[in-house]
XYZ file of N, CA and C in Angstrom:
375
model
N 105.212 -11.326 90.945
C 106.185 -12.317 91.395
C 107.017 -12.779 90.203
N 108.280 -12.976 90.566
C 109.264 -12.682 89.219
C 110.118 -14.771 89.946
N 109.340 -15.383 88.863
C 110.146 -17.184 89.065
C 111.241 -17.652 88.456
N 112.724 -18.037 89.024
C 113.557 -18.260 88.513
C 113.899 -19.915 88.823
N 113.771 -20.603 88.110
C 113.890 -22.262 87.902
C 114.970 -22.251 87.520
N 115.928 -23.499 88.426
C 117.816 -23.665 88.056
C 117.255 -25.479 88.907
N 118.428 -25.970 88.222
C 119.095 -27.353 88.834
C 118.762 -28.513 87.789
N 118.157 -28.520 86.341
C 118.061 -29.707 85.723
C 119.415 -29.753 85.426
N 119.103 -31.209 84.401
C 120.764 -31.961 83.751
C 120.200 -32.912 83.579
N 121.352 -33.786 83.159
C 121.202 -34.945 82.608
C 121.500 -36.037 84.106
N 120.928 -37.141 84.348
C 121.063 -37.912 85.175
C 120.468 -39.312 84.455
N 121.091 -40.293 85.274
C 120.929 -41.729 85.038
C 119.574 -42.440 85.454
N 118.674 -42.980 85.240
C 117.408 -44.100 85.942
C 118.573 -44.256 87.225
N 117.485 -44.051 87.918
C 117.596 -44.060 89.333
C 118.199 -42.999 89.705
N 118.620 -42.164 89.794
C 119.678 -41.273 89.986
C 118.524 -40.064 90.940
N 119.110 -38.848 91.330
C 118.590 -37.501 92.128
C 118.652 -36.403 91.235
N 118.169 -35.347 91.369
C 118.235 -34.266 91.364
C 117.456 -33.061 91.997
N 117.425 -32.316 92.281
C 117.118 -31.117 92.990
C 116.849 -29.987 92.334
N 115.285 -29.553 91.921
C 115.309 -28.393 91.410
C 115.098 -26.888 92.154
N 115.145 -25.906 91.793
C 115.236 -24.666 92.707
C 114.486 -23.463 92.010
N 113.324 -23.079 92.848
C 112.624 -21.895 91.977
C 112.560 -20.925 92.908
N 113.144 -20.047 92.706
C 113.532 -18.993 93.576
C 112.477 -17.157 93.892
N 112.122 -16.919 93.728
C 110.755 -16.248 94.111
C 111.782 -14.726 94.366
N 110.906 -13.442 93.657
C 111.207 -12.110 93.907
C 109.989 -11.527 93.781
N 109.917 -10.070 94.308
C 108.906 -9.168 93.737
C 107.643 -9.641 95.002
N 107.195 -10.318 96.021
C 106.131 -10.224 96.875
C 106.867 -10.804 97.698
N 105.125 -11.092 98.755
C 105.572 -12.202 100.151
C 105.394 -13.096 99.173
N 106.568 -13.965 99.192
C 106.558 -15.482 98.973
C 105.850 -16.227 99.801
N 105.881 -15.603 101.042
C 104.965 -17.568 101.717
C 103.815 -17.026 101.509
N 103.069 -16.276 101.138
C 101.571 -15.886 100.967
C 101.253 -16.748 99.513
N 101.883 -17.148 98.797
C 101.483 -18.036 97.656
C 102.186 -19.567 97.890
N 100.829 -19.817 96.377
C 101.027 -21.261 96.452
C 102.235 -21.626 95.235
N 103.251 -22.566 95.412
C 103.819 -22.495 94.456
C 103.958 -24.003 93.652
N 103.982 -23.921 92.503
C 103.776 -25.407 92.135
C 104.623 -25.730 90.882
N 105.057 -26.860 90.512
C 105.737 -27.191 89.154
C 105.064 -27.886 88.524
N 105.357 -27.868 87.227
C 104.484 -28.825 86.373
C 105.721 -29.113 85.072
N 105.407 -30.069 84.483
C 106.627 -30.356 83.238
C 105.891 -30.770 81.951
N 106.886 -30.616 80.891
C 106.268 -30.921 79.755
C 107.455 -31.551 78.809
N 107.319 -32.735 78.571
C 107.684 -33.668 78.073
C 107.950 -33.219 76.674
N 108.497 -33.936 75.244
C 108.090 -33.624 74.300
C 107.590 -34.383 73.703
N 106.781 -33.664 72.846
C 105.433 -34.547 72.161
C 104.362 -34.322 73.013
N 104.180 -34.036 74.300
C 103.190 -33.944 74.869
C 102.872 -32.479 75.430
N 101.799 -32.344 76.354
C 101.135 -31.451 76.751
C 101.724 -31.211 78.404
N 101.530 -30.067 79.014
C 102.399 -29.579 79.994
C 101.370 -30.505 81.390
N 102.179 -30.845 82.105
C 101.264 -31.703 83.100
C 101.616 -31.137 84.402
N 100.861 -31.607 85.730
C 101.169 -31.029 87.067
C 101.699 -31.715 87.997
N 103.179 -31.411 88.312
C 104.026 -32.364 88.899
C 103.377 -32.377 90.383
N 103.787 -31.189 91.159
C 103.400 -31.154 92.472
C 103.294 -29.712 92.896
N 102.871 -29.472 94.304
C 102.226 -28.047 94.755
C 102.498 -27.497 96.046
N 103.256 -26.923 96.272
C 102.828 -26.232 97.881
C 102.152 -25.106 98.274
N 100.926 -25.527 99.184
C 100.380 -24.418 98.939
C 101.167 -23.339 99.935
N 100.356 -22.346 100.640
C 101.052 -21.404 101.295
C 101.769 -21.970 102.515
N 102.767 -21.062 102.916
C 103.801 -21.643 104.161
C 102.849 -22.529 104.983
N 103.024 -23.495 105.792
C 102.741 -23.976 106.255
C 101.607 -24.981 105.963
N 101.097 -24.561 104.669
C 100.206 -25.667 104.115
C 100.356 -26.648 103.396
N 98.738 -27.573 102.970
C 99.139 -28.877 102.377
C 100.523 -28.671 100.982
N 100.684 -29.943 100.794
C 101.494 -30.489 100.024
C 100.552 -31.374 98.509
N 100.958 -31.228 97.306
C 99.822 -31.958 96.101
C 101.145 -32.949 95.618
N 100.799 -34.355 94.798
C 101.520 -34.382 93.930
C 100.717 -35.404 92.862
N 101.346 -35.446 91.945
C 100.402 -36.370 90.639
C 100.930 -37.533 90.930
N 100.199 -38.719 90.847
C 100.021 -39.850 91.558
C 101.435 -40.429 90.944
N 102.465 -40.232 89.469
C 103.162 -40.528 88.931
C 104.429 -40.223 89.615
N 104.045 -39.036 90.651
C 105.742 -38.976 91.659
C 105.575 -39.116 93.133
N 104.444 -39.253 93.205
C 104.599 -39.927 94.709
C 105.399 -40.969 94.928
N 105.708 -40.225 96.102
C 106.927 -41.441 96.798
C 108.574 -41.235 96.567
N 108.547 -40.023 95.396
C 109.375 -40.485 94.502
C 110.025 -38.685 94.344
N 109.046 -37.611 94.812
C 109.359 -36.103 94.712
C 109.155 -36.210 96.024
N 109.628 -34.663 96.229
C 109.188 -34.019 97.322
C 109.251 -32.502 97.179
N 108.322 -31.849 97.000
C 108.457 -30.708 97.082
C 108.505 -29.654 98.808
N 109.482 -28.502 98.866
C 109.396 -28.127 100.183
C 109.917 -26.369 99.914
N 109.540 -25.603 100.590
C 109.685 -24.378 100.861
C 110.430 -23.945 101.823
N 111.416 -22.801 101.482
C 112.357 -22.450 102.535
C 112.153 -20.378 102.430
N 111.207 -19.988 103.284
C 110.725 -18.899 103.070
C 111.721 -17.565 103.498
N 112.576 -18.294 104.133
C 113.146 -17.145 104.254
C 114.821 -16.699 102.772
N 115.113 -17.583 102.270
C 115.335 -17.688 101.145
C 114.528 -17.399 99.714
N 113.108 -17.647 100.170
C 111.768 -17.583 99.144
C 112.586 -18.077 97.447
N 112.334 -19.349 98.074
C 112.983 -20.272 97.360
C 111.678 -21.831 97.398
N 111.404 -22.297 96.457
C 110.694 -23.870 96.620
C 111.614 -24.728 95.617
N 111.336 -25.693 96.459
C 112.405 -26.606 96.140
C 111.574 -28.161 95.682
N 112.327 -28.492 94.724
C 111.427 -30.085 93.962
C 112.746 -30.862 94.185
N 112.673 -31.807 95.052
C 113.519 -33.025 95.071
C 113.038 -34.291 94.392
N 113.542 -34.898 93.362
C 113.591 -35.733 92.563
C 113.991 -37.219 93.015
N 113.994 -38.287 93.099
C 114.405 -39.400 93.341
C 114.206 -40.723 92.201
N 115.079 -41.218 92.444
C 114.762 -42.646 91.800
C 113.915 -41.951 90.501
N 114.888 -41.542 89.947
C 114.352 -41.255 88.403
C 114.176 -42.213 87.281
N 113.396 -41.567 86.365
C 113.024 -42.395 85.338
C 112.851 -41.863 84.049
N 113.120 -42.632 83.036
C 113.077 -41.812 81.524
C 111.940 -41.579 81.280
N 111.038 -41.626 82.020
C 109.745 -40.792 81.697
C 109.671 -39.802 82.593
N 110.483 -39.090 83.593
C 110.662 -37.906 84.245
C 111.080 -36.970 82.708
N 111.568 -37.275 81.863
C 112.537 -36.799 81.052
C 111.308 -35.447 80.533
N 111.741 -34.154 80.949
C 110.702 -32.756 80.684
C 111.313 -32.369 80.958
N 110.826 -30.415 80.618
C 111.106 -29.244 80.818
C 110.280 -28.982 81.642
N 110.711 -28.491 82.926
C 110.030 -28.467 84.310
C 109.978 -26.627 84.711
N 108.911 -26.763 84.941
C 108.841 -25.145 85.397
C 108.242 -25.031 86.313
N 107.793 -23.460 87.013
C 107.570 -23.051 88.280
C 106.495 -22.081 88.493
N 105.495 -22.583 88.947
C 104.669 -21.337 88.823
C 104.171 -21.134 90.419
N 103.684 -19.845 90.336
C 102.714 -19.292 91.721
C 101.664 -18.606 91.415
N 100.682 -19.081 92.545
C 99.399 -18.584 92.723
C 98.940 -18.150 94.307
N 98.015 -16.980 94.123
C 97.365 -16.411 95.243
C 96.009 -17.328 95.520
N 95.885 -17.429 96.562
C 94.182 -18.176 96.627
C 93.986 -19.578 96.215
N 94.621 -19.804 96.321
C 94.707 -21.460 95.437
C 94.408 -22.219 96.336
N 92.570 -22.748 95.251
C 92.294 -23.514 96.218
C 92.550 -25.053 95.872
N 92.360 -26.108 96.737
C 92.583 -27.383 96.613
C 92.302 -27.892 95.311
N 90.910 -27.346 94.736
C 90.114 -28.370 93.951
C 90.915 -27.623 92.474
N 91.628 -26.773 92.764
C 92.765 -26.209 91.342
C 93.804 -26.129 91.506
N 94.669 -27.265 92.196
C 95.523 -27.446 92.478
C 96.557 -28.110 91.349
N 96.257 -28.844 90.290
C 96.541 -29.471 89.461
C 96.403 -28.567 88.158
N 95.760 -27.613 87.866
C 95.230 -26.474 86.926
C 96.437 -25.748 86.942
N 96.638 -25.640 85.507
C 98.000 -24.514 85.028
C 97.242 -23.097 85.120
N 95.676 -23.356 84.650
C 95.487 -21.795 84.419
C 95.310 -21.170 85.591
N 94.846 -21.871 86.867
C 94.976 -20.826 88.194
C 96.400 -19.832 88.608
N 97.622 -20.639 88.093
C 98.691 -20.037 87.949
C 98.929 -19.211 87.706
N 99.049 -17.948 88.225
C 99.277 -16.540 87.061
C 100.725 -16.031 86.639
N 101.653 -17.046 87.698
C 103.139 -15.795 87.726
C 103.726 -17.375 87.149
N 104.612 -17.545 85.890
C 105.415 -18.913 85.922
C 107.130 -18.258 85.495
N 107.606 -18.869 86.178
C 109.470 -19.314 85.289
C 109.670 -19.735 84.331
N 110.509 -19.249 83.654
C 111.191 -20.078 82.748
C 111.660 -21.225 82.849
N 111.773 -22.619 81.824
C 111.667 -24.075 82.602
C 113.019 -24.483 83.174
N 113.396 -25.292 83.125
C 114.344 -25.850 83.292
C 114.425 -27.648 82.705
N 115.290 -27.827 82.371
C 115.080 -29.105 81.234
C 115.973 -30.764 82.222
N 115.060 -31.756 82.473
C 115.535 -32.554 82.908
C 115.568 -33.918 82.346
N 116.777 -34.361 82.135
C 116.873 -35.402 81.088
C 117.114 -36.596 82.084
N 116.459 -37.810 81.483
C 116.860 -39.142 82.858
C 117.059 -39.832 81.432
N 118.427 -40.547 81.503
C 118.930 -41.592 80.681
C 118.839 -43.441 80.709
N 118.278 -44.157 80.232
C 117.717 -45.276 80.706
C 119.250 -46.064 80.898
């Protein structure tokens, strides 16, 4: 599976954005696909998750309410909607997929095997 991550920039506190990881090379809805970001200075963390078409939804307690991640399979495309941002959104956000992914490694980078290149999202206070 070949992950292509597009849609950061620069945006204002409070502001939207929409990221887009676009999926080649398998069945896309047969995996789970998930983002995670990495700040600088820090270590890469796990934003949110979808697992396969029609399944649950994950997110780290820091964007609830506030992301939404959603899948559009016939595009094989997942999509991270952003809201009401904050200068601690401020990372390089990337895209990964996994086969078999179960719940309790849902948050785990290393279950991940296939990732994108990131995409960089800046929130300005």
């Amino acid at each position: 599976v070949q992950l292509q991550a597009s849609g950061g920039g620069l945006v204002q506190a409070g502001g939207s954005l929409r990221l887009s990881c676009a999926a080649s090379g398998r069945t896309f809805s047969n995996y789970a696909v998930g983002w995670f970001r990495q700040a600088p200075g820090k270590e890469r963390e796990f934003v949110a998750t979808s697992r396969r078409a029609g399944g649950s939804t994950y997110y780290a307690d820091s964007v609830k309410g506030r992301f939404t991640i959603s899948r559009d399979n016939a595009k094989n495309t997942v999509y991270l909607q952003m809201n009401s941002l904050k200068p601690e959104d401020t990372a390089v956000y990337s895209c990964a997929a996994a086969s078999g992914l179960i719940s309790s490694s849902v948050t785990n980078e290393a279950a991940y095997k296939y990732w994108g290149q990131g995409t960089l999202v800046t929130v300005s206070s």
